[in-house]
Coordinates of C-alpha atoms in Angstrom, one line a residue:
X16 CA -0.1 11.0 6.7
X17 CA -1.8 11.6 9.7
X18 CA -2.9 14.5 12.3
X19 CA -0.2 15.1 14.5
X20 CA 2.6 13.3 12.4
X21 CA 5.5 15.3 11.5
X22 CA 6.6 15.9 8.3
X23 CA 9.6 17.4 6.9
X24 CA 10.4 19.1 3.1
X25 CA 10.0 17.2 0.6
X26 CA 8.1 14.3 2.4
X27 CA 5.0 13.1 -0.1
X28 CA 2.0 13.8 1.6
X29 CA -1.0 13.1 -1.4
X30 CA -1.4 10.8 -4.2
X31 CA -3.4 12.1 -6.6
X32 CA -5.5 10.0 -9.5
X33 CA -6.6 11.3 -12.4
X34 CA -7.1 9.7 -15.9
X35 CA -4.9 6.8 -14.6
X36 CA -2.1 9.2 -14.0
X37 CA -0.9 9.1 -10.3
X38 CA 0.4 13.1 -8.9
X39 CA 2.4 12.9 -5.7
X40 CA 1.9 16.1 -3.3
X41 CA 4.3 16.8 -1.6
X42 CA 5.6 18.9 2.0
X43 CA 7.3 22.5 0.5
X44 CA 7.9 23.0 4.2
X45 CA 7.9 21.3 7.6
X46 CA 5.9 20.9 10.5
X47 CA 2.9 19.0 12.0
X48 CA 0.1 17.4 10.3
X49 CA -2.7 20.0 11.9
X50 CA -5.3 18.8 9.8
X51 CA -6.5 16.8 7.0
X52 CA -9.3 18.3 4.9
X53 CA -10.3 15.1 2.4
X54 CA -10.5 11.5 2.8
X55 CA -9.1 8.6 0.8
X56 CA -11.8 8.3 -2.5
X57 CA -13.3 12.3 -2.6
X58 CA -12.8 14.2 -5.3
X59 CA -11.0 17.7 -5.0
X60 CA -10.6 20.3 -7.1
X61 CA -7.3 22.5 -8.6
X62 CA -6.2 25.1 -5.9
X63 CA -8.4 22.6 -3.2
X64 CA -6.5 22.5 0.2
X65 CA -6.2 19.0 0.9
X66 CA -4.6 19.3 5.0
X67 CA -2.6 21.7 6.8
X68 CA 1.1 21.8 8.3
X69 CA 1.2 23.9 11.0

């Protein structure tokens, strides 16, 4: 995703790698991409906010 794009529920947002497992993040809500805190590659954390939907 992007800044600005819209998303709606549901939409995956994230993939997440770990131990060769792949997570997909999802949207619980929709809205605008406000802001994206991570880039493609860094590592994050549990409870880590990743972007925003305003």
């Amino acid at each position: 995703v992007n800044v600005g794009q819209a998303v709606s529920e549901g939409d995956k947002l994230v993939s997440l790698e770990a131990m060769k497992m792949v997570t997909h993040v999802v949207a619980r809500h929709g809205g605008k991409v406000t802001n994206i805190a991570v880039k493609p590659g860094d590592p994050v954390d549990a409870g880590q906010v990743l972007l925003t939907i305003g």
